[in-house]
Structure formats: structure tokens, C-alpha cells
Coordinates of C-alpha atoms in Angstrom, one line a residue:
Chain A
X1 CA 19.1 137.9 37.8
X2 CA 20.5 134.3 38.4
X3 CA 19.3 133.0 35.1
X4 CA 21.1 135.9 33.3
X5 CA 24.8 134.7 34.8
X6 CA 26.6 132.8 32.1
X7 CA 28.1 129.1 33.8
X8 CA 30.2 126.7 32.0
X9 CA 30.8 123.2 33.4
X10 CA 28.8 122.1 36.5
X11 CA 28.4 124.6 39.3
X12 CA 26.9 124.3 42.5
X13 CA 23.4 125.9 42.3
X14 CA 23.8 128.1 45.4
X15 CA 27.2 129.3 43.7
X16 CA 26.1 130.7 40.5
X17 CA 25.5 134.3 41.6
X18 CA 29.2 135.7 42.9
X19 CA 28.8 136.9 46.6
X20 CA 32.0 139.2 47.3
X21 CA 31.1 141.9 45.0
X22 CA 33.2 144.7 43.7
X23 CA 32.8 146.2 47.2
X24 CA 34.9 143.8 48.7
X25 CA 37.7 143.9 45.8
X26 CA 37.6 147.8 47.0
X27 CA 37.8 146.9 50.7
X28 CA 41.4 145.4 50.7
X29 CA 42.4 148.0 48.1
X30 CA 41.9 150.6 50.3
X31 CA 43.2 148.9 53.5
X32 CA 46.4 148.3 51.4
X33 CA 46.9 151.9 50.1
X34 CA 46.7 152.6 54.2
X35 CA 49.8 150.4 55.3
X36 CA 51.8 151.6 52.1
X37 CA 50.7 155.2 52.7
X38 CA 52.2 154.5 56.5
X39 CA 55.2 152.7 55.8
X40 CA 56.4 155.9 53.7
X41 CA 55.5 158.0 56.3
X42 CA 57.4 155.8 58.7
X43 CA 60.3 155.6 56.5
X44 CA 60.7 159.4 57.3
X45 CA 59.7 159.3 61.1
X46 CA 61.2 156.3 62.2
X47 CA 64.0 155.1 59.6
X48 CA 65.2 159.3 59.1
X49 CA 64.8 158.8 55.3
X50 CA 65.4 162.7 55.0
X51 CA 64.7 162.8 51.6
X52 CA 60.7 161.8 52.2
X53 CA 60.3 164.9 54.5
X54 CA 58.0 166.6 51.7
X55 CA 55.6 164.0 51.4
X56 CA 55.6 163.0 55.2
X57 CA 53.1 164.9 56.7
X58 CA 51.2 164.3 53.2
X59 CA 51.7 160.3 53.6
X60 CA 50.3 160.2 56.8
X61 CA 47.3 161.9 56.7
X62 CA 46.9 159.9 53.0
X63 CA 46.7 156.7 55.4
X64 CA 44.6 158.3 57.7
X65 CA 42.2 159.3 55.0
X66 CA 42.0 155.8 53.5
X67 CA 41.7 154.4 57.3
X68 CA 38.6 156.7 57.5
X69 CA 37.2 154.9 54.7
X70 CA 38.6 151.3 54.5
X71 CA 35.9 149.5 55.9
X72 CA 32.8 151.4 54.3
X73 CA 32.2 149.3 51.2
X74 CA 32.0 146.6 53.7
X75 CA 28.7 148.4 55.5
X76 CA 27.8 148.9 51.5
X77 CA 28.1 144.6 51.2
X78 CA 26.6 143.3 54.5
X79 CA 23.2 142.0 54.8
X80 CA 22.5 143.7 57.6
X81 CA 25.1 146.6 58.4
X82 CA 22.9 148.0 60.9
X83 CA 24.7 145.1 63.0
X84 CA 28.1 146.1 61.7
X85 CA 29.4 146.2 65.6
X86 CA 28.2 143.0 66.2
X87 CA 31.7 141.8 65.0
X88 CA 32.9 143.6 68.3
X89 CA 30.4 143.3 70.8
X90 CA 29.5 139.5 70.3
X91 CA 33.3 139.1 68.7
X92 CA 33.3 134.9 67.8
X93 CA 37.5 134.5 68.0
X94 CA 37.3 131.3 66.3
X95 CA 37.3 133.2 63.6
X96 CA 39.8 135.1 61.4
X97 CA 37.6 138.3 60.9
X98 CA 36.5 138.5 64.4
X99 CA 39.5 140.5 65.4
X100 CA 39.3 143.2 62.5
X101 CA 37.6 145.8 64.2
X102 CA 40.3 146.0 66.8
X103 CA 43.1 145.7 65.0
X104 CA 41.5 148.3 62.8
X105 CA 40.3 150.8 65.8
X106 CA 43.6 150.0 67.5
X107 CA 45.6 151.4 64.1
X108 CA 43.3 154.3 63.4
X109 CA 44.0 155.5 67.3
X110 CA 47.6 155.3 66.8
X111 CA 47.4 156.7 63.4
X112 CA 45.1 159.5 65.1
X113 CA 47.5 160.1 67.6
X114 CA 50.2 160.3 65.3
X115 CA 48.9 162.9 63.0
X116 CA 48.3 165.3 66.6
X117 CA 51.6 165.2 67.3
X118 CA 53.2 165.9 63.8
X119 CA 50.6 169.0 63.1
X120 CA 50.4 170.3 66.9
X121 CA 53.4 172.7 66.0
X122 CA 50.9 173.9 62.6
X123 CA 48.0 174.1 64.8
X124 CA 49.7 175.6 67.1
X125 CA 51.2 178.3 65.0
X126 CA 47.4 178.5 63.3
X127 CA 46.1 179.3 66.3
X128 CA 47.9 181.9 67.5
X129 CA 48.0 183.5 63.9
X130 CA 44.2 183.3 63.1
X131 CA 40.9 185.1 64.1
X132 CA 37.5 184.8 65.3
X133 CA 36.0 181.0 64.9
X134 CA 38.8 179.9 62.9
X135 CA 41.1 180.6 66.1
X136 CA 38.2 178.7 68.2
X137 CA 38.7 175.6 65.6
X138 CA 42.2 175.3 65.8
X139 CA 42.4 175.6 70.1
X140 CA 40.0 173.0 70.0
X141 CA 42.3 170.9 67.8
X142 CA 45.0 171.8 70.3
X143 CA 43.3 170.3 72.6
X144 CA 44.3 173.4 74.7
X145 CA 48.0 172.4 74.7
X146 CA 50.0 175.4 73.6
X147 CA 53.5 174.7 75.3
X148 CA 55.3 175.2 72.0
X149 CA 58.5 175.3 73.9
X150 CA 61.9 173.5 72.7
X151 CA 61.7 170.8 75.5
X152 CA 57.7 170.2 74.5
X153 CA 58.5 169.6 70.6
X154 CA 61.1 167.5 71.7
X155 CA 58.8 165.3 73.5
X156 CA 56.6 165.7 70.7
X157 CA 59.1 164.0 68.4
X158 CA 60.0 161.0 70.6
X159 CA 56.6 160.2 71.0
X160 CA 55.6 160.7 67.1
X161 CA 58.4 158.0 66.3
X162 CA 57.4 155.4 69.0
X163 CA 53.7 155.6 67.5
X164 CA 55.3 155.8 64.1
X165 CA 57.3 152.5 65.7
X166 CA 54.1 150.7 66.8
X167 CA 52.1 151.8 63.9
X168 CA 54.5 150.0 61.5
X169 CA 53.8 146.2 62.9
X170 CA 49.8 147.4 63.0
X171 CA 49.9 148.3 59.7
X172 CA 51.6 145.3 58.5
X173 CA 49.5 143.5 60.9
X174 CA 46.2 145.2 59.3
X175 CA 47.1 144.2 55.8
X176 CA 48.9 140.8 56.3
X177 CA 45.5 140.3 58.4
X178 CA 43.4 141.1 54.9
X179 CA 45.0 139.0 53.4
X180 CA 45.0 136.0 56.2
X181 CA 41.3 136.1 55.6
X182 CA 41.2 134.8 52.3
X183 CA 44.4 132.2 53.1
X184 CA 42.8 130.5 56.2
X185 CA 39.6 129.2 54.1
X186 CA 40.6 125.6 53.3
X187 CA 37.8 125.1 51.1
X188 CA 39.0 127.5 48.2
X189 CA 42.1 126.2 46.9
X190 CA 42.6 129.6 45.1
X191 CA 42.8 131.6 48.1
X192 CA 44.0 128.9 50.4
X193 CA 48.0 129.5 50.2
X194 CA 50.4 130.7 53.2
X195 CA 51.8 133.5 51.0
X196 CA 48.6 135.1 50.8
X197 CA 49.0 137.1 53.5
X198 CA 52.3 138.4 52.3
X199 CA 51.6 138.7 49.0
X200 CA 48.8 141.0 50.1
X201 CA 51.2 142.9 52.5
X202 CA 53.7 143.4 50.0
X203 CA 51.0 144.5 47.3
X204 CA 49.5 147.0 49.9
X205 CA 53.3 148.9 50.5
X206 CA 53.4 148.9 46.8
X207 CA 50.0 150.6 45.8
X208 CA 50.5 152.8 49.1
X209 CA 54.3 154.1 47.6
X210 CA 52.8 154.6 44.3
X211 CA 49.2 156.4 45.3
X212 CA 51.7 159.1 47.1
X213 CA 53.7 159.2 44.0
X214 CA 50.8 159.6 41.9
X215 CA 49.1 162.0 43.7
X216 CA 51.8 164.4 45.1
X217 CA 52.7 164.3 41.5
X218 CA 48.9 165.8 40.2
X219 CA 48.9 168.0 43.7
X220 CA 52.0 169.7 42.7
X221 CA 50.8 170.7 39.3
X222 CA 47.4 171.8 40.7
X223 CA 49.3 173.9 43.2
X224 CA 51.8 174.8 40.2
X225 CA 54.9 174.1 42.5
X226 CA 57.7 172.3 41.4
X227 CA 57.9 168.8 42.5
X228 CA 60.8 167.7 44.8
X229 CA 63.1 165.5 42.4
X230 CA 64.7 163.5 45.5
X231 CA 61.9 162.9 47.4
X232 CA 60.6 160.9 43.9
X233 CA 63.6 159.7 43.1
X234 CA 63.7 157.7 46.4
X235 CA 60.4 156.7 46.0
X236 CA 60.8 155.3 42.8
X237 CA 63.7 153.3 44.6
X238 CA 61.4 151.9 47.1
X239 CA 58.3 151.3 45.3
X240 CA 61.0 149.2 42.8
X241 CA 62.3 147.1 45.7
X242 CA 58.9 146.3 47.1
X243 CA 57.6 145.5 43.6
X244 CA 60.4 143.0 43.1
X245 CA 59.3 141.2 45.9
X246 CA 55.7 141.1 45.7
X247 CA 55.8 140.1 41.9
X248 CA 58.4 137.2 43.1
X249 CA 55.7 136.4 45.5
X250 CA 52.8 136.3 43.1
X251 CA 54.6 134.6 40.6
X252 CA 56.1 131.6 43.0
X253 CA 52.1 131.2 44.4
X254 CA 51.1 130.2 40.7
X255 CA 54.5 128.6 40.1
X256 CA 53.8 126.2 43.1
X257 CA 49.8 126.0 42.1
X258 CA 51.0 124.7 38.6
X259 CA 53.8 122.6 39.6
X260 CA 52.1 120.6 42.4
X261 CA 49.2 119.6 39.7
X262 CA 47.2 119.0 42.8
X263 CA 43.2 118.2 42.2
X264 CA 42.0 121.4 42.5
X265 CA 44.7 122.9 39.6
X266 CA 42.7 121.7 36.3
X267 CA 39.8 123.6 37.3
X268 CA 42.2 126.6 38.7
X269 CA 44.2 126.6 35.6
X270 CA 40.8 126.6 33.3
X271 CA 39.8 129.8 35.6
X272 CA 43.3 131.4 34.8
X273 CA 42.9 130.7 31.0
X274 CA 39.3 131.4 30.2
X275 CA 37.5 134.0 32.8
X276 CA 40.8 135.6 34.6
X277 CA 42.8 136.0 30.8
X278 CA 42.1 139.7 30.9
X279 CA 42.6 141.0 34.4
X280 CA 45.3 138.3 35.5
X281 CA 47.2 137.6 32.7
X282 CA 47.4 140.2 30.5
X283 CA 46.7 142.9 33.5
X284 CA 48.0 141.6 36.8
X285 CA 50.9 139.1 35.5
X286 CA 51.5 140.9 32.1
X287 CA 51.4 144.8 31.2
X288 CA 51.1 146.0 34.4
X289 CA 54.1 143.7 35.7
X290 CA 56.2 143.5 33.4
X291 CA 56.4 146.9 32.5
X292 CA 56.9 148.7 35.5
X293 CA 59.5 146.6 36.7
X294 CA 61.3 147.2 33.8
X295 CA 61.1 150.5 33.3
X296 CA 61.5 151.3 36.9
X297 CA 64.9 149.6 37.1
X298 CA 66.0 152.3 34.6
X299 CA 64.2 155.2 36.5
X300 CA 65.7 154.1 40.1
X301 CA 69.4 152.9 38.9
X302 CA 70.0 155.0 35.3
X303 CA 70.9 158.7 34.9
X304 CA 68.4 160.4 33.2
X305 CA 66.7 163.9 33.4
X306 CA 63.9 164.6 35.9
X307 CA 61.8 165.3 33.5
X308 CA 62.2 162.0 31.7
X309 CA 62.6 159.8 35.2
X310 CA 59.3 161.6 36.8
X311 CA 57.3 161.4 33.2
X312 CA 58.2 157.2 33.8
X313 CA 57.7 156.7 37.4
X314 CA 54.6 158.3 36.9
X315 CA 53.1 156.1 34.5
X316 CA 54.8 153.1 36.0
X317 CA 53.2 154.1 39.6
X318 CA 49.7 154.2 37.6
X319 CA 50.5 150.8 35.9
X320 CA 51.1 149.4 39.4
X321 CA 48.3 150.7 41.2
X322 CA 46.0 149.3 38.4
X323 CA 48.3 145.8 38.9
X324 CA 47.1 145.5 42.8
X325 CA 43.4 146.8 41.6
X326 CA 43.8 143.7 39.5
X327 CA 45.3 141.3 41.7
X328 CA 42.5 142.4 44.3
X329 CA 39.8 141.5 41.6
X330 CA 41.5 138.6 40.6
X331 CA 41.7 137.4 43.9
X332 CA 37.9 138.3 45.9
X333 CA 36.3 137.3 42.1
X334 CA 38.6 135.0 40.7
X335 CA 38.1 132.8 43.7
X336 CA 34.3 133.1 43.4
X337 CA 34.4 132.5 39.8
X338 CA 35.3 128.5 40.0
X339 CA 32.8 126.4 41.7
X340 CA 33.7 124.5 44.5
X341 CA 32.2 121.3 42.5
X342 CA 35.6 121.7 41.0
X343 CA 33.6 121.3 37.7
X344 CA 32.8 124.9 36.5
X345 CA 32.6 128.7 36.1
X346 CA 30.5 131.3 36.8
X347 CA 30.8 134.7 35.8
X348 CA 30.3 138.5 37.2
X349 CA 29.8 141.6 36.0
X350 CA 29.5 144.9 38.2
X351 CA 26.6 146.9 37.9
X352 CA 27.3 150.5 37.3
X353 CA 24.2 151.5 39.4
X354 CA 23.2 149.8 42.8
X355 CA 24.5 149.5 46.0
X356 CA 27.5 147.5 45.1
X357 CA 27.9 149.0 41.9
X358 CA 30.6 151.2 40.1
X359 CA 29.4 154.6 41.3
X360 CA 29.4 153.6 44.4
X361 CA 32.7 152.5 44.3
X362 CA 34.1 155.3 42.5
X363 CA 32.4 157.4 45.4
X364 CA 33.8 156.0 48.2
X365 CA 37.2 155.8 46.6
X366 CA 37.1 159.4 46.3
X367 CA 35.9 159.9 49.5
X368 CA 39.4 160.2 51.0
X369 CA 40.9 162.8 48.5
X370 CA 37.9 164.5 49.9
X371 CA 39.0 164.2 53.4
X372 CA 43.0 165.4 52.6
X373 CA 41.7 168.1 50.4
X374 CA 39.6 169.3 53.7
X375 CA 42.3 168.4 55.9
X376 CA 44.7 170.6 54.0
X377 CA 42.3 173.6 53.9
X378 CA 42.9 173.7 57.6
X379 CA 46.5 172.2 58.0
X380 CA 49.2 172.3 55.4
X381 CA 49.9 168.9 53.9
X382 CA 52.7 170.1 52.1
X383 CA 55.5 172.6 53.3
X384 CA 56.0 175.7 52.0
X385 CA 57.6 175.8 48.6
X386 CA 60.7 178.1 49.8
X387 CA 61.7 175.9 52.5
X388 CA 61.2 172.6 50.8
X389 CA 60.4 172.2 47.7
X390 CA 64.2 171.5 45.6
X391 CA 63.1 171.1 42.0
Chain B
X1 CA 40.1 96.5 58.8
X2 CA 38.6 96.3 62.0
X3 CA 41.8 97.2 63.6
X4 CA 42.6 100.0 61.3
X5 CA 39.5 101.6 62.4
X6 CA 40.4 101.2 65.7
X7 CA 43.6 102.8 65.5
X8 CA 41.8 106.0 63.8
X9 CA 39.6 106.3 66.4
X10 CA 42.4 105.5 69.5
X11 CA 43.8 108.4 67.9
X12 CA 40.9 110.7 67.2
X13 CA 38.7 110.0 69.9
X14 CA 41.0 112.1 72.5
X15 CA 40.4 115.3 70.4
X16 CA 37.0 114.8 69.3
X17 CA 35.8 114.7 72.8
X18 CA 37.8 117.5 74.4
X19 CA 35.8 119.4 71.5
X20 CA 32.8 117.9 72.7
X21 CA 33.1 118.7 76.6
X22 CA 34.4 122.2 75.8
X23 CA 31.1 122.6 74.1
X24 CA 29.1 120.8 75.6
X25 CA 27.4 119.5 72.7
X26 CA 26.7 115.9 71.0
X27 CA 26.0 114.8 67.6
X28 CA 22.8 113.3 68.1
X29 CA 21.8 112.8 64.4
X30 CA 22.8 111.4 61.2
X31 CA 21.6 111.5 57.9
X32 CA 22.3 108.4 55.3
X33 CA 22.0 109.1 51.4
X34 CA 22.1 105.9 49.3
X35 CA 23.1 106.8 45.9
X36 CA 21.9 103.6 44.4
X37 CA 18.3 104.3 45.2
X38 CA 18.2 107.9 44.1
X39 CA 15.5 108.3 40.7
X40 CA 16.2 111.8 41.1
X41 CA 12.3 112.9 40.5
X42 CA 12.8 116.0 42.7
X43 CA 10.5 115.6 45.4
X44 CA 12.7 116.5 48.2
X45 CA 13.9 119.5 47.2
X46 CA 10.0 120.7 46.3
X47 CA 9.4 119.5 49.9
X48 CA 12.2 121.3 51.4
X49 CA 11.0 124.5 49.5
X50 CA 7.5 124.5 50.6
X51 CA 8.8 123.0 54.5
X52 CA 11.1 126.1 54.8
X53 CA 9.9 128.8 52.7
X54 CA 13.2 128.7 50.3
X55 CA 13.2 131.6 47.8
X56 CA 13.4 130.7 44.3
X57 CA 16.5 129.5 42.6
X58 CA 18.2 128.8 46.5
X59 CA 18.7 125.3 47.5
X60 CA 18.6 124.0 51.2
X61 CA 18.7 120.8 49.0
X62 CA 19.4 119.6 45.1
X63 CA 19.7 116.8 43.5
X64 CA 23.0 116.1 41.0
X65 CA 23.3 114.1 38.0
X66 CA 26.5 112.2 36.8
X67 CA 27.2 110.7 33.4
X68 CA 30.3 108.9 33.0
X69 CA 31.4 108.3 29.6
X70 CA 33.1 105.2 27.9
X71 CA 35.8 107.9 27.4
X72 CA 36.5 109.1 30.4
X73 CA 34.3 112.7 29.8
X74 CA 32.1 113.3 33.2
X75 CA 29.0 115.5 32.7
X76 CA 27.3 116.7 35.7
X77 CA 23.8 118.8 35.6
X78 CA 21.4 120.1 38.2
X79 CA 18.8 122.0 36.3
X80 CA 16.8 124.2 38.8
X81 CA 18.5 122.0 41.4
X82 CA 16.9 118.7 40.3
X83 CA 13.4 120.3 41.8
X84 CA 11.3 119.5 38.4
X85 CA 13.2 115.9 38.0
X86 CA 16.4 115.4 35.4
X87 CA 16.0 116.6 32.1
X88 CA 16.1 114.1 28.9
X89 CA 19.7 113.2 29.3
X90 CA 21.5 114.1 25.8
X91 CA 23.7 111.1 25.1
X92 CA 27.4 112.2 23.6
X93 CA 28.9 108.6 23.6
X94 CA 28.8 105.8 25.2
X95 CA 27.5 105.8 28.7
X96 CA 29.6 103.7 31.4
X97 CA 27.3 104.7 34.1
X98 CA 24.5 107.3 35.8
X99 CA 23.1 108.4 38.7
X100 CA 21.8 111.1 41.1
X101 CA 23.6 112.0 44.4
X102 CA 21.4 114.6 46.3
X103 CA 23.4 117.0 48.4
X104 CA 22.7 119.0 51.2
X105 CA 24.4 120.8 54.7
X106 CA 26.4 118.0 55.8
X107 CA 26.3 119.5 59.4
X108 CA 29.5 118.3 60.1
X109 CA 31.4 117.9 63.4
X110 CA 34.2 120.3 62.6
X111 CA 32.4 122.8 60.7
X112 CA 34.4 125.4 58.9
X113 CA 30.8 127.7 58.5
X114 CA 30.9 127.9 62.3
X115 CA 34.6 128.6 62.6
X116 CA 34.4 131.2 60.7
X117 CA 31.6 133.1 61.6
X118 CA 33.0 136.4 62.7
X119 CA 29.5 137.3 65.2
X120 CA 28.9 133.6 66.6
X121 CA 25.9 133.8 64.5
X122 CA 26.0 130.3 63.5
X123 CA 26.3 127.5 65.4
X124 CA 26.2 124.4 66.4
X125 CA 23.0 123.3 68.7
X126 CA 23.5 120.5 71.4
X127 CA 21.7 118.1 69.2
X128 CA 25.0 118.8 66.9
X129 CA 22.6 120.4 64.2
X130 CA 24.8 123.7 61.9
X131 CA 22.0 126.4 62.4
X132 CA 22.0 130.0 61.7
X133 CA 20.5 132.5 63.9
X134 CA 19.5 135.0 61.6
X135 CA 18.6 137.5 64.1
X136 CA 22.3 137.8 65.0
X137 CA 23.6 137.2 61.3
X138 CA 25.6 140.2 60.0
X139 CA 25.0 138.7 56.3
X140 CA 29.1 139.0 55.4
X141 CA 28.7 135.5 53.7
X142 CA 32.2 134.3 55.6
X143 CA 30.3 131.0 56.3
X144 CA 29.4 130.9 52.5
X145 CA 32.9 131.2 51.1
X146 CA 34.1 128.6 53.8
X147 CA 31.8 125.9 52.9
X148 CA 33.5 123.2 50.8
X149 CA 29.9 122.3 49.8
X150 CA 28.5 125.0 48.7
X151 CA 25.2 124.6 51.0
X152 CA 24.5 127.8 51.9
X153 CA 23.5 131.2 50.3
X154 CA 22.6 134.6 51.6
X155 CA 18.6 134.5 51.2
X156 CA 17.1 137.1 49.2
X157 CA 14.5 138.0 51.7
X158 CA 16.2 138.3 54.9
X159 CA 19.9 139.1 53.6
X160 CA 21.2 136.5 56.3
X161 CA 23.0 132.9 55.8
X162 CA 20.7 130.3 55.1
X163 CA 21.0 126.5 55.0
X164 CA 19.5 123.0 55.4
X165 CA 18.6 122.4 59.1
X166 CA 17.8 119.2 59.0
X167 CA 14.5 120.3 59.5
X168 CA 15.4 121.3 62.8
X169 CA 11.8 122.6 64.1
X170 CA 10.2 119.1 63.0
X171 CA 13.2 117.2 64.5
X172 CA 12.5 118.6 67.9
X173 CA 8.6 117.3 67.7
X174 CA 10.5 113.5 66.8
X175 CA 9.4 114.2 63.2
X176 CA 11.8 113.8 60.1
X177 CA 13.3 115.9 57.8
X178 CA 10.4 117.1 54.9
X179 CA 13.3 115.7 52.0
X180 CA 13.3 112.3 53.9
X181 CA 9.5 112.1 54.6
X182 CA 8.6 112.2 51.0
X183 CA 11.4 110.6 49.2
X184 CA 9.4 107.6 47.5
X185 CA 12.5 105.3 47.4
X186 CA 13.8 105.7 50.7
X187 CA 17.3 106.9 49.4
X188 CA 17.2 109.9 51.8
X189 CA 17.3 108.6 55.9
X190 CA 17.7 110.1 59.0
X191 CA 18.4 109.0 62.2
X192 CA 20.2 108.8 66.0
X193 CA 23.8 107.8 65.5
X194 CA 24.2 106.0 68.6
X195 CA 21.0 103.9 68.9
X196 CA 21.7 100.7 67.7
X197 CA 18.0 100.1 67.2
X198 CA 17.8 103.2 64.7
X199 CA 18.0 102.0 61.2
X200 CA 20.7 104.9 60.8
X201 CA 22.5 104.0 63.6
X202 CA 22.8 100.6 62.4
X203 CA 23.9 101.9 58.5
X204 CA 26.5 103.9 59.9
X205 CA 27.8 101.8 62.1
X206 CA 27.6 98.7 60.4
X207 CA 28.0 99.6 56.4
X208 CA 30.6 101.2 54.4
X209 CA 30.0 104.6 53.9
X210 CA 31.7 107.7 52.7
X211 CA 31.0 111.5 53.3
X212 CA 32.2 114.3 50.6
X213 CA 35.3 115.6 50.9
X214 CA 36.7 113.9 53.9
X215 CA 40.3 115.7 53.1
X216 CA 38.9 119.0 54.0
X217 CA 38.2 117.5 58.1
X218 CA 35.1 118.5 58.7
X219 CA 34.0 115.6 59.7
X220 CA 30.7 115.5 58.0
X221 CA 27.4 113.9 59.4
X222 CA 25.9 113.0 56.0
X223 CA 26.9 109.7 54.8
X224 CA 26.7 108.2 51.6
X225 CA 26.3 105.1 50.2
X226 CA 27.8 104.3 46.9
X227 CA 29.4 107.5 46.9
X228 CA 31.6 107.5 43.2
X229 CA 34.9 108.6 42.8
X230 CA 33.6 112.0 40.7
X231 CA 31.6 113.2 43.3
X232 CA 33.2 116.7 44.8

């Protein structure tokens, strides 16, 4: 296996094989989607962006579904997944990684509670209207609380706002923290930059909004319902705004490296020109950045037909999803493609099958959508067409 | 010169002292590599593999060969970690100098790998040796990413982090690490740092030795004599 790896220059013998694989690319990608989806949900619940109401519940459940699977790639990667809980039972607090279990658990609890309060009216309504086993299910989901008085619902709303407000810094912490895992490693000049947590956070928000746009669009097509144009238009604007910040930070990160010309820059520039030419230069900083940056500007600012706006918005969102995936790949894999000898490059190509292969990655990435589908069978992710959809 | 050293010591000692007392550990041992002596025979790599059952294609220690050409080009190679000796040198011009550099875990005083281990599976022993508890390690590989020297790997048989232990099992019995014992030219030396009667302690105190990547701040306990500026 090792002999098949292509290397150039001198690579330390233990660094020929790339250790953090496709699974570790997927982990920050899914975690990022959580943060972004939650931010959209909070824009409605905390910041009163009423135009986002059509996706408010969906975004919250999307955040929850991605969160459920955020750690699964790690389990497929760990040498001893059965010892995974050591990170919570015997945490070593000098490690940036040791806090992950706690931050993750806290955030999962906040999101779960918020979902319960947001969906409580739906749960109670369905508990009353359904029969048989389904009625029992809704009674269990209601946790025995069937008070749907105006006063109770008002308290629910207040609690939801508080939870959402707690959730925003939690979401930012969760993903900024994932960036910190990389940014804090001084041994790796491609990772070790104070900008890394902020870049991760911004790209997380961007990818979360983008996946909501794409998913919402597809769901509406499948449901044969018209999309809510003001809602989409609002999301395009937020997407564009956050994307500008994200790209600026990514560009500044590279610029400062190139300008400083530190000892590691020759190998970093070699890496960018050689092994990351397609995924970084062409995808991340090229096609998937420039097109959405320009086109979303038009979509957000220029008057045009709803159909054209939505088509362009959809294409840009899809490109941004690829951009962020490429960014995760370039950070995680790219950071291991050059040796700490600073004199050589190695290579990595994920296998299709196998524990850390492409097939497992696709299955893991599909699972949150399965959760959303099942959730929607039990509780409505979208309001009824007649009430909310305006397009 | 001495004054400068003292100044540095005055600045650094309180921090180190605090660390040592809080961790309750001392850095008893040091390792000295003399690059002028190494002939690149690979006996040390071979001995390490046998002594510690190191899997094929992974290395707890290895030997790098540096060839510096007159035009400034630098070629580095380490075929099979230098275990079978160096290949015949392919000359690509006028050579200024060529030499071998054995590498291993630096058993740093301030090891990154220990700092980043999320479960405390990698730790510094009371004698200052950096070790891995293979029954506790989750195999996340964070320590491997954190090591600036490429000294760690995931063992394909145990699925946990693996690295040089300075043959801890031998050291506890008063023996030297296997690599030191088999070196035919004395290029690798191991001993007690603070013992003035120990040749290694004397060397570390008196010779002008260097460490790898001092800018990382890890304070390695493997010292090099004759370390070329091209070595990283």
C-alpha cells in the first residue's frame, strides 16, 4: 500500500501515508452545515427575520439532523472507536480536542430542547387529532404536557428565543472550535494561523445557508409546491454577505502567507501549485468562488424574474457547497500532503470502498437527510402551502 | 558567551521549574547524535525494528542522507528509512558535502504531542521519557499531526499511536536503547543529563550541541553534534 503512494522530494518516512482521510474532511463539513443551518433558524427566532419563517423549522431540524451525524465520520476514522468516550471520561484539558465532547453534547441538548418547544404546538395538535399507536407516539413526544393555552404558548416562545440565543454562540463556538483544532497546531504551517477558526466559522455559515437553499428548492419541487420567493431572496442576500466575508478571509490568509515568505512558504507554494492545483486554485479560489461572488451579487441586488433569480441562486448555492467541501479537503488533506521536512510532497486518493472510503462518506452524508425525511413524517417541517407559501 | 547562556537560563528556569514541580517529573536522560560519526549503515534502524517489533514501512528511528551540491541544491533521501544502508549516490553535479543524520523521537521537555492528546494517553514518564499508553489511546492521530519531527505513526497492528520510547523497557533495567548499543561507530549516545561522570551528561553540558527545530519551543532532549543548517 505504502509503496504505491507517489511522493516528490523528501518526505519523512512516517508521513508518506496521509493519516486524516476523507472522514476527517467530512467531519468539519457536516459540523459546518449544522452551524449555518442553526444561524438561519436563529435569524427568524431571535432576530425577527420573518421572511425566513418558511424555512425556520426546517433549518432547525436540519441543524439537528446534521448534528446527529457530525461525529460519525470520526468513529469511522478512530483506531479504537470503542474508546471514543475516553474523550469525555478521561479528558486531557491541555488538548484542544478534549473539549469537543462537552461542547457537542451541550449544543445537541440546546438544539433538541429548542426543537421540542418549537414543535410543541404541532405535537399537541397531532396528539389530539390522531388515533391508535400514532396518538401514543405524540403523547410520548409531548412528554405529557398538553397545555396549549395562550399563556403556555407565550412561555414556549420566550424559552425558544432564549434557547436560540444560547444556541448562536454555541454554534459559533462549535465550529470556530473545529477550526481551532487545526489552527492551534504550530507544527503545521498550512494550518497554524489565527484566521483558521474564523475562516471555518464563516465557511460553516455559508455552507449551511447554501444547503438549506438547495434542500428547500428540491423539497418544494418534490412536493410540487411553489417556493417562497421573499424567503429565498433573503437567504440569497445573507449567503452573499457571509460569502464575501468568508472569501476575503480565505484570500487574506493566503496573501499573508505569500507576502511573509516565511521558511515554510516554498513548500506551501509548491503544494498549492502541484497537489492542490485543481482543488484549491481552480475549485476553491477559482470557479466556485468567483462565479457565486459575482452572480449572487446580481441575484441579491438586481431586479429580475423570480424564476431566473431562483435558478441562478440555486446554481450559486450548489457551487458554494462545492467550494466549502473543497476548502475542507484542502485544509485537512492539503495540510498532510507536504512533509514536515519541508522538502517534499506526498499524495492521497480516497478509495471507493473501505472503512474510510467514498461510499461510506456518501452514506454518512445522506443519513441526515433520511432523519429529516422521517422527522417530516412525524412532524411537519414546512407550513401548509395555503398559510405560508406566497410564490 | 557564558553570560548569554546564563541570561537565557535566568529567563527560562522559573518557567521550567514550575512545570517540573507541577508535573512531578524530571528529565533524567538525554540522547546525543554525532552526525560526523554516522556512516549510515542502518544497524540502528534494524535493531530498533527487532527490539520493538516495529511494523514494516514504519519507523521509530530512521537515517536521512543529505547531499549538498555546489550549485546550492540539496538532495535528501532515506530509502527504507536507511535500514538497509544508503543506496549508491547518484551524482547530479559537484558535491560540497554529504552526511547522514539519524532521527528519532526527541522526547521533548515541552512535547506538543502530550499537550494535544485528548485523553491523556500520551504522557511524560517520571524520568522524562515520552510514552504512549496503548490501552488508552483512541487512535485519533492528533499527536502525529502535532509532532514537528514526523516521529510518530499509527501502528497498523495495534491501531494506536506508536513512537520511539528510548527502549524504556531496557532503560529501566539500566541498559542503553537498542540503537545506541548496536551503533558500530558511537554516533548515538544515551545517558543521564545531570550526571557529570556520564559522558552524555558531560557532552550536553560542555559541547556546542544543537537541537532540531528549536523554534517550535518543544525543547528536545535529543541533541546533535554537527547539525547542518539544511537539516530540518
